[in-house]
Amino acid sequence: MPLPFGLKMPSKGTLIFSGIAGAISGIVYVSNKNADEARKRIAQKVSFLADRPCGVHEMPRKVLVYISAPPGDSIEKSRNWFREYVKPILVAGAVDYEVKEAKSAGQIESSVIEEIVKLHRETTEEKEPIKNDSVSNNPFATSAMEEIMHKKQEGNTKFDGILAIGRNAYREVLNGYSKSCDTSLKVIKEEKESNTDVKETELDELKNDLDERQTIENNNEVMLDQPQQFIVEEKENHFSLPPSFSPVMYIPHVNIIGWNNIPYRLYMWYADYKRIEEVGKHVVAVVLNNTRPIEKSDADLGQNEKKYWIGDESVKELKDNDKPIVIDERIIDKLKTYTTEDLP
């Protein structure tokens, strides 16, 4: 029976193409819709903090985020993971952040040691008087206002929490916590003995180094320096705890790579909302500041990541030599983490 208006029956190839195109479009639409709904549900759990008026003497919360390249892949994967699954929740909860990227192994550990050594110095050295006339000459200025000015002058080196994205970053943070208590306050830095003028070639090197350290996004992402050397005392009685440790939170980072994992990777692309919810509940706990004492079971996290550590011989060696993460017994009672239990 002929079709009306002179229309012709589409060919078999056209029907097959239209069916495949329609199916793919439907899958993409459903995937994006589920992901958007998951992001909205998670954002609603913390958005009330952004709507809450900040107190006069209240400083905004700030967390430090450590990321490193997943084994067998580039650091861009970790950047995208942070921007897709972590950053939106921090922004929704009005929590400021600073991202530090590690280009090689050991940089995160050295950065943690340096931060804690710096905190040691701040507590042992006397604070200089505030040199802000607007505060010092203000008869209504309170001690809380002076404390805020001190924090601003010191660069707010104390973070309210540390987020370690991935197993390797988490390991280095805990190792840095342990080693910092055995580290002398004196940091070995390579300095030139002479005060001669810097040559043009040296200026170019400095310029390139500064360009590399330029902020990647909103002045919140910086590259870590090469691992620094620290004086570690051999005497046992040198061990000393800082006034406090920032709570540390492990953020899962399962980087699916490998030809054999393409089907599962496609499935997780479709079911991206599952990753949004899984990673999101960890970040929500950080934003809500839902802390608890850390336990031994909180140390060796990220075992499921190792399944996708695929690459050259160095990656295989890293996987074979990956030992269980252990928290130093001397500091475990002082550490805190964030808990996902009892969350809305």
Coordinates of C-alpha atoms in Angstrom, one line a residue:
M1 CA 0.0 0.0 0.0
P2 CA 1.6 3.3 -1.0
L3 CA 2.3 6.0 1.5
P4 CA 0.3 9.3 1.4
F5 CA 1.6 12.5 -0.1
G6 CA 3.9 10.6 -2.4
L7 CA 6.3 9.5 0.5
K8 CA 8.5 6.6 -0.1
M9 CA 9.3 3.8 2.3
P10 CA 12.8 4.3 3.9
S11 CA 15.4 1.8 2.9
K12 CA 16.7 -0.9 5.3
G13 CA 20.0 1.0 5.7
T14 CA 18.2 4.2 6.7
L15 CA 16.1 2.3 9.3
I16 CA 19.2 0.7 10.8
F17 CA 21.1 4.0 10.9
S18 CA 18.1 5.8 12.4
G19 CA 17.6 3.1 15.0
I20 CA 21.3 3.1 16.1
A21 CA 21.5 6.9 16.2
G22 CA 18.3 7.1 18.2
A23 CA 19.5 4.5 20.7
I24 CA 22.8 6.3 21.2
S25 CA 21.1 9.6 21.6
G26 CA 18.7 8.1 24.2
I27 CA 21.6 6.6 26.1
V28 CA 23.5 9.9 26.2
Y29 CA 20.3 11.8 27.3
V30 CA 19.6 9.3 30.1
S31 CA 23.2 9.4 31.3
N32 CA 23.4 13.2 31.4
K33 CA 20.0 13.4 33.1
N34 CA 20.9 10.9 35.8
A35 CA 24.3 12.7 36.4
D36 CA 22.6 16.1 36.7
E37 CA 20.1 14.8 39.1
A38 CA 22.8 13.2 41.2
R39 CA 24.8 16.4 41.3
K40 CA 21.7 18.3 42.4
R41 CA 20.9 15.9 45.2
I42 CA 24.4 16.1 46.6
A43 CA 24.6 19.9 46.2
Q44 CA 21.4 20.2 48.2
K45 CA 23.0 18.4 51.1
V46 CA 25.5 21.2 51.6
S47 CA 24.0 24.3 49.9
F48 CA 22.5 25.5 53.2
L49 CA 26.1 26.3 54.3
A50 CA 26.5 28.7 51.4
D51 CA 23.2 30.4 52.2
R52 CA 24.1 30.8 55.9
P53 CA 25.4 34.3 56.7
C54 CA 29.0 34.3 57.8
G55 CA 29.7 35.6 61.3
V56 CA 31.6 38.9 61.8
H57 CA 34.7 37.1 63.3
E58 CA 34.3 33.9 61.3
M59 CA 36.9 32.9 58.7
P60 CA 35.8 30.8 55.7
R61 CA 36.8 27.2 55.8
K62 CA 39.6 26.1 53.6
V63 CA 40.8 22.6 52.6
L64 CA 43.9 21.4 50.9
V65 CA 43.6 19.0 48.1
Y66 CA 46.5 16.8 47.0
I67 CA 46.5 15.1 43.6
S68 CA 49.0 13.0 41.7
A69 CA 49.0 11.2 38.4
P70 CA 47.4 7.7 38.6
P71 CA 49.8 4.9 37.8
G72 CA 50.0 4.4 34.0
D73 CA 48.3 7.6 33.1
S74 CA 48.7 11.4 33.1
I75 CA 47.9 13.9 35.9
E76 CA 45.2 15.3 33.7
K77 CA 43.0 12.4 34.7
S78 CA 43.3 13.4 38.3
R79 CA 42.6 17.0 37.5
N80 CA 39.4 16.0 35.6
W81 CA 38.4 13.8 38.5
F82 CA 38.7 16.7 40.9
R83 CA 36.8 19.1 38.7
E84 CA 34.0 16.6 37.9
Y85 CA 33.4 15.0 41.3
V86 CA 35.0 17.0 44.1
K87 CA 35.1 20.7 43.2
P88 CA 31.3 21.2 42.5
I89 CA 30.5 20.0 46.1
L90 CA 33.1 22.3 47.7
V91 CA 31.8 25.2 45.7
A92 CA 28.2 24.4 46.6
G93 CA 29.1 24.3 50.3
A94 CA 31.1 27.5 50.2
V95 CA 34.4 25.8 51.2
D96 CA 37.5 27.4 49.8
Y97 CA 40.2 25.1 48.5
E98 CA 43.8 24.9 47.4
V99 CA 45.0 22.2 45.0
K100 CA 48.6 21.0 45.0
E101 CA 49.8 18.7 42.2
A102 CA 52.7 16.3 42.5
K103 CA 54.8 15.7 39.4
S104 CA 56.8 12.8 41.0
A105 CA 56.7 10.5 44.0
G106 CA 57.7 12.0 47.3
Q107 CA 56.5 15.6 46.6
I108 CA 53.3 15.3 48.5
E109 CA 55.1 13.7 51.5
S110 CA 57.6 16.6 51.5
S111 CA 54.9 19.2 51.2
V112 CA 53.0 17.7 54.2
I113 CA 56.2 17.7 56.3
E114 CA 56.9 21.3 55.3
E115 CA 53.4 22.4 56.3
I116 CA 53.7 20.8 59.7
V117 CA 57.2 22.1 60.3
K118 CA 55.9 25.5 59.5
L119 CA 53.1 25.0 62.0
H120 CA 55.7 24.0 64.6
R121 CA 57.6 27.3 64.0
E122 CA 54.4 29.4 64.3
T123 CA 53.7 27.9 67.7
T124 CA 57.2 28.2 69.0
E125 CA 58.0 31.7 67.7
E126 CA 56.4 34.8 69.2
K127 CA 53.8 36.5 67.0
E128 CA 54.8 39.9 65.8
P129 CA 52.5 42.8 66.6
I130 CA 49.9 43.6 64.0
K131 CA 51.1 46.4 61.6
N132 CA 47.6 47.3 60.4
D133 CA 46.7 50.8 61.4
S134 CA 43.0 50.2 60.7
V135 CA 42.9 47.6 63.4
S136 CA 45.6 48.9 65.9
N137 CA 44.1 52.4 65.9
N138 CA 40.5 51.2 66.1
P139 CA 39.2 51.4 69.7
F140 CA 36.4 48.9 68.9
A141 CA 38.8 46.3 67.6
T142 CA 38.6 43.0 69.4
S143 CA 41.0 40.2 70.0
A144 CA 39.1 38.1 67.4
M145 CA 39.7 40.8 64.8
E146 CA 43.4 40.8 65.7
E147 CA 43.5 37.0 65.3
I148 CA 41.9 37.3 61.9
M149 CA 44.5 39.8 60.8
H150 CA 47.2 37.5 62.1
K151 CA 45.8 34.6 60.0
K152 CA 45.7 36.9 57.0
Q153 CA 49.3 38.0 57.5
E154 CA 50.5 34.4 58.0
G155 CA 48.8 33.4 54.8
N156 CA 46.3 31.1 56.6
T157 CA 48.7 28.2 56.6
K158 CA 46.4 26.1 58.7
F159 CA 43.9 24.1 56.7
D160 CA 40.6 22.8 58.1
G161 CA 41.1 19.5 56.3
I162 CA 43.2 17.6 53.8
L163 CA 41.8 15.7 50.8
A164 CA 44.0 13.1 49.2
I165 CA 42.7 11.9 45.8
G166 CA 43.8 8.4 45.2
R167 CA 45.7 5.7 47.2
N168 CA 49.2 7.0 46.4
A169 CA 48.4 10.6 47.5
Y170 CA 46.7 9.2 50.7
R171 CA 49.8 7.2 51.5
E172 CA 52.1 10.1 51.1
V173 CA 49.9 12.3 53.4
L174 CA 50.0 9.7 56.2
N175 CA 53.7 9.2 55.7
G176 CA 54.3 12.9 55.9
Y177 CA 52.3 13.1 59.1
S178 CA 54.5 10.4 60.7
K179 CA 57.8 11.7 59.5
S180 CA 57.1 15.3 60.4
C181 CA 57.1 14.5 64.1
D182 CA 60.7 13.2 63.8
T183 CA 61.8 16.1 61.7
S184 CA 63.9 19.0 62.9
L185 CA 62.5 22.5 62.4
K186 CA 65.5 23.4 60.3
V187 CA 64.9 22.7 56.6
I188 CA 67.9 22.1 54.3
K189 CA 67.6 24.4 51.4
E190 CA 70.1 24.8 48.6
E191 CA 71.2 28.4 48.5
K192 CA 74.0 30.0 46.5
E193 CA 77.0 31.1 48.6
S194 CA 77.7 34.1 46.4
N195 CA 75.5 37.1 45.9
T196 CA 76.5 37.7 42.3
D197 CA 74.1 39.0 39.8
V198 CA 71.8 36.4 38.1
K199 CA 72.8 35.6 34.5
E200 CA 70.4 35.9 31.7
T201 CA 70.2 32.1 31.4
E202 CA 69.3 31.9 35.0
L203 CA 66.6 34.5 34.6
D204 CA 65.1 32.4 31.8
E205 CA 65.1 29.4 34.1
L206 CA 63.4 31.4 36.8
K207 CA 60.9 32.7 34.4
N208 CA 60.0 29.2 33.2
D209 CA 59.8 28.0 36.7
L210 CA 57.4 30.8 37.6
D211 CA 55.3 30.1 34.5
E212 CA 55.0 26.5 35.6
R213 CA 53.9 27.5 39.0
Q214 CA 51.2 29.8 37.7
T215 CA 47.8 29.0 39.0
I216 CA 45.9 26.6 36.8
E217 CA 42.4 27.6 37.9
N218 CA 41.3 30.6 40.0
N219 CA 44.6 30.7 41.8
N220 CA 43.8 27.5 43.6
E221 CA 45.9 25.0 41.9
V222 CA 49.7 24.9 42.2
M223 CA 52.5 22.6 41.3
L224 CA 54.6 21.1 44.2
D225 CA 58.4 21.7 44.3
Q226 CA 60.9 18.9 44.0
P227 CA 61.0 16.9 47.3
Q228 CA 63.0 18.8 49.9
Q229 CA 65.4 17.3 52.3
F230 CA 64.8 17.5 56.0
I231 CA 67.0 17.0 59.1
V232 CA 65.6 13.9 60.8
E233 CA 67.0 13.5 64.3
E234 CA 68.2 10.0 65.2
K235 CA 67.5 10.4 68.9
E236 CA 64.1 9.0 70.0
N237 CA 63.5 11.8 72.4
H238 CA 63.3 14.3 69.5
F239 CA 59.8 13.0 68.6
S240 CA 57.3 15.8 69.3
L241 CA 53.7 16.3 68.2
P242 CA 52.5 19.5 66.6
P243 CA 49.6 21.3 68.3
S244 CA 47.1 19.7 66.0
F245 CA 46.7 17.7 62.7
S246 CA 44.3 18.7 60.0
P247 CA 41.7 15.9 59.5
V248 CA 42.6 13.8 56.4
M249 CA 40.1 12.2 54.0
Y250 CA 40.8 9.6 51.3
I251 CA 38.9 10.4 48.1
P252 CA 38.5 7.3 45.8
H253 CA 40.0 7.6 42.4
V254 CA 39.4 4.5 40.2
N255 CA 41.0 5.3 36.9
I256 CA 39.7 2.6 34.5
I257 CA 42.2 2.0 31.7
G258 CA 43.3 -0.9 29.5
W259 CA 41.8 -2.5 26.4
N260 CA 40.2 -5.4 28.3
N261 CA 38.3 -2.9 30.5
I262 CA 36.7 -0.9 27.6
P263 CA 33.2 -2.5 28.1
Y264 CA 33.3 -1.7 31.8
R265 CA 34.6 1.8 31.1
L266 CA 31.7 2.4 28.7
Y267 CA 29.2 1.2 31.3
M268 CA 30.6 3.5 33.9
W269 CA 30.4 6.4 31.4
Y270 CA 26.7 5.6 31.1
A271 CA 26.3 5.1 34.9
D272 CA 28.4 8.2 35.8
Y273 CA 25.9 9.1 38.4
K274 CA 27.2 6.1 40.5
R275 CA 30.6 7.7 40.6
I276 CA 29.1 11.1 41.4
E277 CA 27.3 9.6 44.4
E278 CA 30.2 7.4 45.6
V279 CA 32.8 10.2 45.5
G280 CA 30.3 12.8 46.5
K281 CA 29.4 11.3 49.9
H282 CA 33.1 11.5 50.9
V283 CA 33.3 15.2 49.9
V284 CA 30.0 15.9 51.6
A285 CA 31.4 14.6 54.9
V286 CA 34.3 17.0 54.5
V287 CA 32.1 20.0 53.7
L288 CA 29.8 19.2 56.7
N289 CA 32.9 18.8 58.9
N290 CA 31.6 15.4 60.1
T291 CA 34.8 14.2 61.8
R292 CA 35.7 11.2 64.0
P293 CA 39.0 9.7 65.4
I294 CA 40.9 7.8 62.7
E295 CA 41.2 4.1 63.1
K296 CA 43.6 1.5 61.9
S297 CA 41.1 0.3 59.3
D298 CA 41.1 3.7 57.8
A299 CA 44.8 3.4 56.7
D300 CA 44.9 0.9 53.9
L301 CA 42.3 2.3 51.6
G302 CA 42.2 2.3 47.8
Q303 CA 42.9 -1.4 47.2
N304 CA 40.3 -1.5 44.4
E305 CA 42.4 1.1 42.5
K306 CA 45.3 -1.3 42.1
K307 CA 43.2 -3.4 39.6
Y308 CA 43.6 -0.6 37.0
W309 CA 47.3 0.1 37.6
I310 CA 48.3 -0.9 34.1
G311 CA 51.3 0.3 32.1
D312 CA 55.0 -0.2 31.7
E313 CA 57.5 -2.0 33.9
S314 CA 57.6 0.9 36.4
V315 CA 53.9 0.6 36.9
K316 CA 54.1 -3.2 37.4
E317 CA 56.9 -2.7 39.9
L318 CA 54.9 -0.1 41.7
K319 CA 51.9 -2.5 41.9
D320 CA 54.1 -5.4 43.1
N321 CA 55.8 -3.4 45.7
D322 CA 52.7 -1.7 47.0
K323 CA 52.7 -2.4 50.7
P324 CA 49.8 -1.9 53.1
I325 CA 49.5 1.6 54.4
V326 CA 50.2 1.8 58.1
I327 CA 49.6 4.8 60.5
D328 CA 52.3 5.5 63.0
E329 CA 51.1 4.2 66.4
R330 CA 52.5 7.4 68.1
I331 CA 50.2 9.7 66.2
I332 CA 47.1 7.6 65.5
D333 CA 45.4 8.9 68.7
K334 CA 45.8 12.5 67.4
L335 CA 44.5 12.0 63.9
K336 CA 41.0 12.6 62.7
T337 CA 39.2 11.7 59.5
Y338 CA 35.7 12.4 58.1
T339 CA 32.9 9.9 58.3
T340 CA 30.2 9.3 55.8
E341 CA 27.9 7.7 58.4
D342 CA 24.8 9.5 59.6
L343 CA 24.8 11.9 56.7
P344 CA 21.5 13.2 55.3

